[in-house]
Coordinates of N, CA, C and O in Angstrom, one line a residue:
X1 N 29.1 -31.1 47.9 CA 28.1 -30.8 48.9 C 28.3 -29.3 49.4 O 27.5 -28.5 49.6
X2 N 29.5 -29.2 49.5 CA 30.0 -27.6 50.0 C 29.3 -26.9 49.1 O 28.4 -26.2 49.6
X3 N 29.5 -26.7 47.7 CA 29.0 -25.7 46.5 C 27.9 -25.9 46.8 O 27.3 -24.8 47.0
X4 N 26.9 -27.1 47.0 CA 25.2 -26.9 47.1 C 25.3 -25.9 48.2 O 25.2 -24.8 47.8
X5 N 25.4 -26.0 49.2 CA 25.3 -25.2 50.6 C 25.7 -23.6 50.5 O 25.3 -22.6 51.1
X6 N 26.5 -23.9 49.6 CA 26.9 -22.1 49.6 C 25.8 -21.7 48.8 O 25.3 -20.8 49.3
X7 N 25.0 -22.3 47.1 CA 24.3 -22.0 46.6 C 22.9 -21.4 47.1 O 22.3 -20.4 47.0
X8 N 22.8 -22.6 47.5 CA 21.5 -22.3 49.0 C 21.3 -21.3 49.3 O 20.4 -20.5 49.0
X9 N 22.7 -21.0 50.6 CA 23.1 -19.6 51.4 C 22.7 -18.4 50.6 O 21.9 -17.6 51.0
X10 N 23.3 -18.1 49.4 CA 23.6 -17.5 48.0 C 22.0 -16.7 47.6 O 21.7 -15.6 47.3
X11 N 21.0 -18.4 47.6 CA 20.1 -17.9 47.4 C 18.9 -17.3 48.9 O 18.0 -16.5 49.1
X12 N 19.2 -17.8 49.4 CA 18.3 -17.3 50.6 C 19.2 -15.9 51.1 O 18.6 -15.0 51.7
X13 N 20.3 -15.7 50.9 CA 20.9 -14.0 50.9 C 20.1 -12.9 50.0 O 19.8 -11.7 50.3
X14 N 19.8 -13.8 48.8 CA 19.1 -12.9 47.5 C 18.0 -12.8 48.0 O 17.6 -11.6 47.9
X15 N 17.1 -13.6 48.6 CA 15.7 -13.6 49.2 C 15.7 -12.3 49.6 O 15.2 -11.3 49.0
X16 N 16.3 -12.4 51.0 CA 16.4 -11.7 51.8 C 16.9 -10.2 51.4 O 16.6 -9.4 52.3
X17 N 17.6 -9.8 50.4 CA 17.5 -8.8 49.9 C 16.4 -8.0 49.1 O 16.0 -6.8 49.2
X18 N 16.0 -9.0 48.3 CA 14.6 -8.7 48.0 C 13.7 -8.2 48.3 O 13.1 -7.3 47.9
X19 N 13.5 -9.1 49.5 CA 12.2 -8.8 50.3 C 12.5 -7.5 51.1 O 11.5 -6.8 51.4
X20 N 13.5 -7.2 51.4 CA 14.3 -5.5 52.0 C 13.9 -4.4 50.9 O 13.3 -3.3 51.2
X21 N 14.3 -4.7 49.6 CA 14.0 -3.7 48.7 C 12.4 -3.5 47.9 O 12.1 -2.5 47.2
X22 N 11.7 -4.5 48.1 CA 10.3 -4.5 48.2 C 9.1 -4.4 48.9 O 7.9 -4.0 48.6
X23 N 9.7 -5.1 50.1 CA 8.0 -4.9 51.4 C 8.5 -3.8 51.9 O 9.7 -3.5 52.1
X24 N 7.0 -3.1 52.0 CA 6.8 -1.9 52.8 C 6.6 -1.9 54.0 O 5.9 -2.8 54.6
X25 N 7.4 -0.6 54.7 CA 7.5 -1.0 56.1 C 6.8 -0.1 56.7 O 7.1 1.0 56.4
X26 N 5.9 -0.1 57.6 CA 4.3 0.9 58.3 C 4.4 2.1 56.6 O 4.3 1.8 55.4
X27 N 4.5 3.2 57.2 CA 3.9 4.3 56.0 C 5.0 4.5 55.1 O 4.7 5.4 54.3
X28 N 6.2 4.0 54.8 CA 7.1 4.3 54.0 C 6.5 3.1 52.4 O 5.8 2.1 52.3
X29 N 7.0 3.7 51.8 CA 6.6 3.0 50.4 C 8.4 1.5 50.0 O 9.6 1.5 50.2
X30 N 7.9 1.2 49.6 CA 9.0 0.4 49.3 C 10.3 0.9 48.5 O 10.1 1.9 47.8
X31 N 11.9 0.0 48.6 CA 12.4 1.3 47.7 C 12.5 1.0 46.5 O 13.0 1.8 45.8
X32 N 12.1 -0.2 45.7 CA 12.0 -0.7 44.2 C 10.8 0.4 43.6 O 11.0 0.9 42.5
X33 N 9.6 0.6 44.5 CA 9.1 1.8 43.5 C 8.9 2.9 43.6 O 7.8 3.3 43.5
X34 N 10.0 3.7 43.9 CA 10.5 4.7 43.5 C 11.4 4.5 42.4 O 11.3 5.2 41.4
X35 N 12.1 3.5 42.5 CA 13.1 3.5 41.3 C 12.0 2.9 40.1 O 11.7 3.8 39.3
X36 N 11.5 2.2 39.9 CA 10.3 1.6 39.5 C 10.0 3.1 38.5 O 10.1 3.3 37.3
X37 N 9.6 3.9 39.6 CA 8.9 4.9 39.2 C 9.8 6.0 38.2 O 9.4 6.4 37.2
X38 N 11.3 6.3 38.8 CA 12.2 6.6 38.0 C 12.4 6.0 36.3 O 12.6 6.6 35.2
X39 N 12.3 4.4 36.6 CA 12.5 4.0 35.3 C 11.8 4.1 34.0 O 12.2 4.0 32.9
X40 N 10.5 4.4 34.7 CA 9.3 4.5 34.1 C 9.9 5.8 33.2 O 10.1 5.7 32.0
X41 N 10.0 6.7 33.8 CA 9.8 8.6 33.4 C 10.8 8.6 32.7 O 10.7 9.1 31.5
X42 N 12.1 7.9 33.1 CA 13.3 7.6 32.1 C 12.6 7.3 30.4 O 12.7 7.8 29.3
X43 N 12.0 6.4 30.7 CA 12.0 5.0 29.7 C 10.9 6.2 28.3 O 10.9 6.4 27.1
X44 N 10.1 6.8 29.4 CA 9.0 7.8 28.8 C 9.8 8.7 27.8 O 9.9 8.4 26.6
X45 N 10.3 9.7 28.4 CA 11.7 10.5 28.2 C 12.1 10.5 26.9 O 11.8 11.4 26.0
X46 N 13.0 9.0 27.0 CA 13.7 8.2 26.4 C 12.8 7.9 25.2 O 13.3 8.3 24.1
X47 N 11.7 7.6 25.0 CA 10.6 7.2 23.9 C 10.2 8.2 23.0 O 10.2 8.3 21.8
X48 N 9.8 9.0 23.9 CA 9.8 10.5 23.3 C 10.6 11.3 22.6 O 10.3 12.0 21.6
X49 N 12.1 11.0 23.3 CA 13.2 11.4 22.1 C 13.3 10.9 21.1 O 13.5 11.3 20.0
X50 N 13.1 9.4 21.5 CA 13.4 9.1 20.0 C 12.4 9.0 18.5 O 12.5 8.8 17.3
X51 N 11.5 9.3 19.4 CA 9.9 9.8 18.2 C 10.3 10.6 17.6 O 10.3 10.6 16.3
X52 N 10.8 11.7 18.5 CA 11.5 13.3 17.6 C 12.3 13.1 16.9 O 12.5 13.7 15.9
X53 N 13.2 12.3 17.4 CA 14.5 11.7 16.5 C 14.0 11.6 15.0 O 14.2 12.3 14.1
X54 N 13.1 9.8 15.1 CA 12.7 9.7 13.6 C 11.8 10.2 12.8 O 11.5 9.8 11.7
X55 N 11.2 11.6 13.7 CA 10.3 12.3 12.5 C 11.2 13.5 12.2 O 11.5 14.0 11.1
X56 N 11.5 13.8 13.2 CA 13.1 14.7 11.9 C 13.4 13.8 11.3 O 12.6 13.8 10.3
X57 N 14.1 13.0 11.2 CA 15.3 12.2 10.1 C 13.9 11.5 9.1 O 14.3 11.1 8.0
X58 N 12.6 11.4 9.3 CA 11.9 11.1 8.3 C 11.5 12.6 7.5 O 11.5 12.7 6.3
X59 N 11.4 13.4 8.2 CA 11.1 15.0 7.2 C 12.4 15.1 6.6 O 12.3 15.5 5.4
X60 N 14.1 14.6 7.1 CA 14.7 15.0 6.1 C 15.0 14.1 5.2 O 16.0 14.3 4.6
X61 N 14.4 13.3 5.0 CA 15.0 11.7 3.8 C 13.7 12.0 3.1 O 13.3 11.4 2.1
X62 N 13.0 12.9 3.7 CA 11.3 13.3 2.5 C 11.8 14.2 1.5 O 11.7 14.2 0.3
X63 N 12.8 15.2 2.6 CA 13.3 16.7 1.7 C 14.4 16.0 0.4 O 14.3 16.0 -0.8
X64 N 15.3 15.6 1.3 CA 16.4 14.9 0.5 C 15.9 14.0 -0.7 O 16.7 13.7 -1.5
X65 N 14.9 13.7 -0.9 CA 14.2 12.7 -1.8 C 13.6 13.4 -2.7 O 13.6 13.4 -4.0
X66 N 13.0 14.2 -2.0 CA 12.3 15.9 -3.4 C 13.6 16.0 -3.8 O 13.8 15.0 -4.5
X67 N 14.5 16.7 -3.7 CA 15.5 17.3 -3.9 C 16.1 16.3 -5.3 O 16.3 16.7 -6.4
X68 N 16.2 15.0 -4.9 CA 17.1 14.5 -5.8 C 15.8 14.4 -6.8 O 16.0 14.2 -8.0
X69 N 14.7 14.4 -6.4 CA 13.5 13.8 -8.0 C 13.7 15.0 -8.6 O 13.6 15.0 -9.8
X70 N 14.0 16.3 -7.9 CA 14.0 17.3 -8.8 C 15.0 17.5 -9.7 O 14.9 18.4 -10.5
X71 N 16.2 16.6 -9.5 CA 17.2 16.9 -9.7 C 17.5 16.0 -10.9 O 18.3 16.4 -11.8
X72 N 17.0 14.9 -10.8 CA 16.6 13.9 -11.9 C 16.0 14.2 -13.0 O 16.3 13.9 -14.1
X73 N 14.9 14.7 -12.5 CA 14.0 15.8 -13.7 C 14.4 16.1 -14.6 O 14.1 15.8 -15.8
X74 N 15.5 17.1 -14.0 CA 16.0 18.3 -14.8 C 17.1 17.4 -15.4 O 17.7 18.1 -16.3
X75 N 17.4 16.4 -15.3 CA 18.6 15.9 -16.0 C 17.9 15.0 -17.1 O 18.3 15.0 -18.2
X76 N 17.0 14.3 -16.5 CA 16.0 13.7 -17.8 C 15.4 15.1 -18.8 O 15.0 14.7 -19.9
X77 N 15.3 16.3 -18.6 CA 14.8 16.8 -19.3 C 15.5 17.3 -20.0 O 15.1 17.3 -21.2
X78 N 16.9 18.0 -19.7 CA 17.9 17.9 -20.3 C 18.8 17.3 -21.5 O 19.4 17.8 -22.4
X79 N 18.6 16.2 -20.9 CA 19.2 14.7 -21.8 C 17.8 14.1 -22.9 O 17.9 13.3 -23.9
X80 N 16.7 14.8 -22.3 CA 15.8 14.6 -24.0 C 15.7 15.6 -24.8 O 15.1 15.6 -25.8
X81 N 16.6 16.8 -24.2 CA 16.4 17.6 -25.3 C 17.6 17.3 -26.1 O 17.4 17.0 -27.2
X82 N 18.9 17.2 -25.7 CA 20.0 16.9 -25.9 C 20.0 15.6 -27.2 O 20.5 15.6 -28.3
X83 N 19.3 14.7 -26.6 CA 18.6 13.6 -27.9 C 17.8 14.1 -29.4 O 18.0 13.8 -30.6
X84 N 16.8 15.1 -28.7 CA 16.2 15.5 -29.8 C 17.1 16.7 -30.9 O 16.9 16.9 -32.1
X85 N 17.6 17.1 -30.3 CA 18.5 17.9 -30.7 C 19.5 17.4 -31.5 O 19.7 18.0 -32.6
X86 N 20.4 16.0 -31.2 CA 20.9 15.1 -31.6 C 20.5 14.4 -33.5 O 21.0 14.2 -34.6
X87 N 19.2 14.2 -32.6 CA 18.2 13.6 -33.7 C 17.8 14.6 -35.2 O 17.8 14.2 -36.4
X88 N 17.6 15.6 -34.7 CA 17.6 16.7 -35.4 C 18.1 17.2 -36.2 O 17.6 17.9 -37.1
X89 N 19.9 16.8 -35.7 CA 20.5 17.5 -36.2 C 21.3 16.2 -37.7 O 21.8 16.4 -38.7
X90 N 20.9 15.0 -37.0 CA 21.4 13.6 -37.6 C 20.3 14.1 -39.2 O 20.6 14.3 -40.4
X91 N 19.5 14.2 -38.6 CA 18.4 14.0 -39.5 C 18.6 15.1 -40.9 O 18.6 14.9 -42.1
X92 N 18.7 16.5 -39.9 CA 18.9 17.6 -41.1 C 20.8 17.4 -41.7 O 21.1 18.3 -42.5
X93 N 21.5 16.7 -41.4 CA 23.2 16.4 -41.7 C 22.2 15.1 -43.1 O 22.5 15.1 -44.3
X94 N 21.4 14.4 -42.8 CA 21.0 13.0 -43.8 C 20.6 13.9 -44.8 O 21.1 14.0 -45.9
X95 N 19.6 14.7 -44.2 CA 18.6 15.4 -45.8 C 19.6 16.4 -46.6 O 19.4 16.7 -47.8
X96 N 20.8 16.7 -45.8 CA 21.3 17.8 -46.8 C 22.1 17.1 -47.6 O 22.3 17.4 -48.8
X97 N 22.8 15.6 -46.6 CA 23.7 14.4 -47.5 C 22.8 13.8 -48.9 O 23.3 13.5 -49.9
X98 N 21.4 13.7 -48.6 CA 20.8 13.3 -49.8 C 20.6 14.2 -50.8 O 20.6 13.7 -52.0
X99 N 20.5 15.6 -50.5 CA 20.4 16.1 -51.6 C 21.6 16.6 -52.8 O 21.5 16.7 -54.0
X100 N 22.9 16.7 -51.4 CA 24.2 17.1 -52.4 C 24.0 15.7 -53.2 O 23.9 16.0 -54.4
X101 N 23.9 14.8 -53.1 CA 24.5 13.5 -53.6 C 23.1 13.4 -54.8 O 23.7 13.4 -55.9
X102 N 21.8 13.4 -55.0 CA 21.0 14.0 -55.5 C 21.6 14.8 -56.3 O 22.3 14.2 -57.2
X103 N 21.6 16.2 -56.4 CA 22.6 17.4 -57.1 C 23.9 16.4 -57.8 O 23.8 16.1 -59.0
X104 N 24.7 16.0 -57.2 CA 26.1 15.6 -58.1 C 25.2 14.2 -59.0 O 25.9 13.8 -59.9
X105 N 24.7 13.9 -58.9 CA 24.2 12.5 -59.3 C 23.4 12.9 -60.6 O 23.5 12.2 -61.7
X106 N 22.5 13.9 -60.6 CA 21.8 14.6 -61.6 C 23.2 15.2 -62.6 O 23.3 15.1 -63.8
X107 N 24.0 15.8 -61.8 CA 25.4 16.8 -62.8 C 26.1 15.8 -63.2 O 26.6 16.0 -64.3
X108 N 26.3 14.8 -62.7 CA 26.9 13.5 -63.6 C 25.8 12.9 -64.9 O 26.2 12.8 -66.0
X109 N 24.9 12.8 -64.5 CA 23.6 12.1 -65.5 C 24.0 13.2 -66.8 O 24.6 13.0 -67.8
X110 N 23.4 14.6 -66.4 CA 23.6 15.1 -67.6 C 25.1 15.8 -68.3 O 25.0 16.2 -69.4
X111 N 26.1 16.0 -67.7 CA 27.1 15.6 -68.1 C 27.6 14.7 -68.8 O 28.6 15.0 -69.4
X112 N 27.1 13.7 -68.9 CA 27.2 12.2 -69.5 C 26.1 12.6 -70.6 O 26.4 12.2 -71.8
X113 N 25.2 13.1 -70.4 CA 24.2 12.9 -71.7 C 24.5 13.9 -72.6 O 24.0 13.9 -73.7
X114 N 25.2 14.9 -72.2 CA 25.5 16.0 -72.8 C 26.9 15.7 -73.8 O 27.0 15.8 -75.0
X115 N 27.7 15.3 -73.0 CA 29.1 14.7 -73.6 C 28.7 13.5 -74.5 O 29.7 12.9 -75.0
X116 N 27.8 13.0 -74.8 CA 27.8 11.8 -75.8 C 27.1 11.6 -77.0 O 27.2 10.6 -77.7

């Protein structure tokens, strides 16, 4: 019974506070909106910065993102020449292996036809 009664008290203290920091008294304005009004311009402020925040950090994750496609590029383009080059070179090492082997293959044939 005690705890309800204090709760009560508790809450009709809170009332009573309330109603101090909200009704206006003849020409004075209340003092919740001023602060009211404070939190507002804060809150504005506050919104605002952080707009600027993420359009910087979006202009730099745009730059940063060029940067590496360019960078990719040049490594893909790189690495296909590096293949063709590869390829190129596989290719002209096969043609020259076919033809020594060609060459000794003929010098054997008639070697053999000559010797017999």
């Amino acid at each position: 019974m005690k705890k309800l009664l204090r709760l009560i008290c508790l809450a009709a203290v809170l009332c009573v506070v309330y109603l101090v920091f909200t009704t206006p008294r003849g020409e004075a304005e209340p003092v919740m909106q001023p602060i009211d009004e404070a939190l507002d311009g804060a809150v504005s402020r506050a919104d605002e910065a952080l707009d600027g925040a993420v359009s910087r950090a979006d202009e730099a994750i745009e730059e940063a993102v060029k940067q590496a496609d360019a960078v990719i590029g040049n490594a893909v383009e790189e690495a296909d020449k590096a293949l063709s080059d590869a390829v190129e070179s596989a290719a002209e090492g096969a043609k020259q292996g076919f033809l020594e082997s060609l060459k000794e293959s003929a010098n054997e044939f008639w070697n053999r036809f000559l010797t017999e």
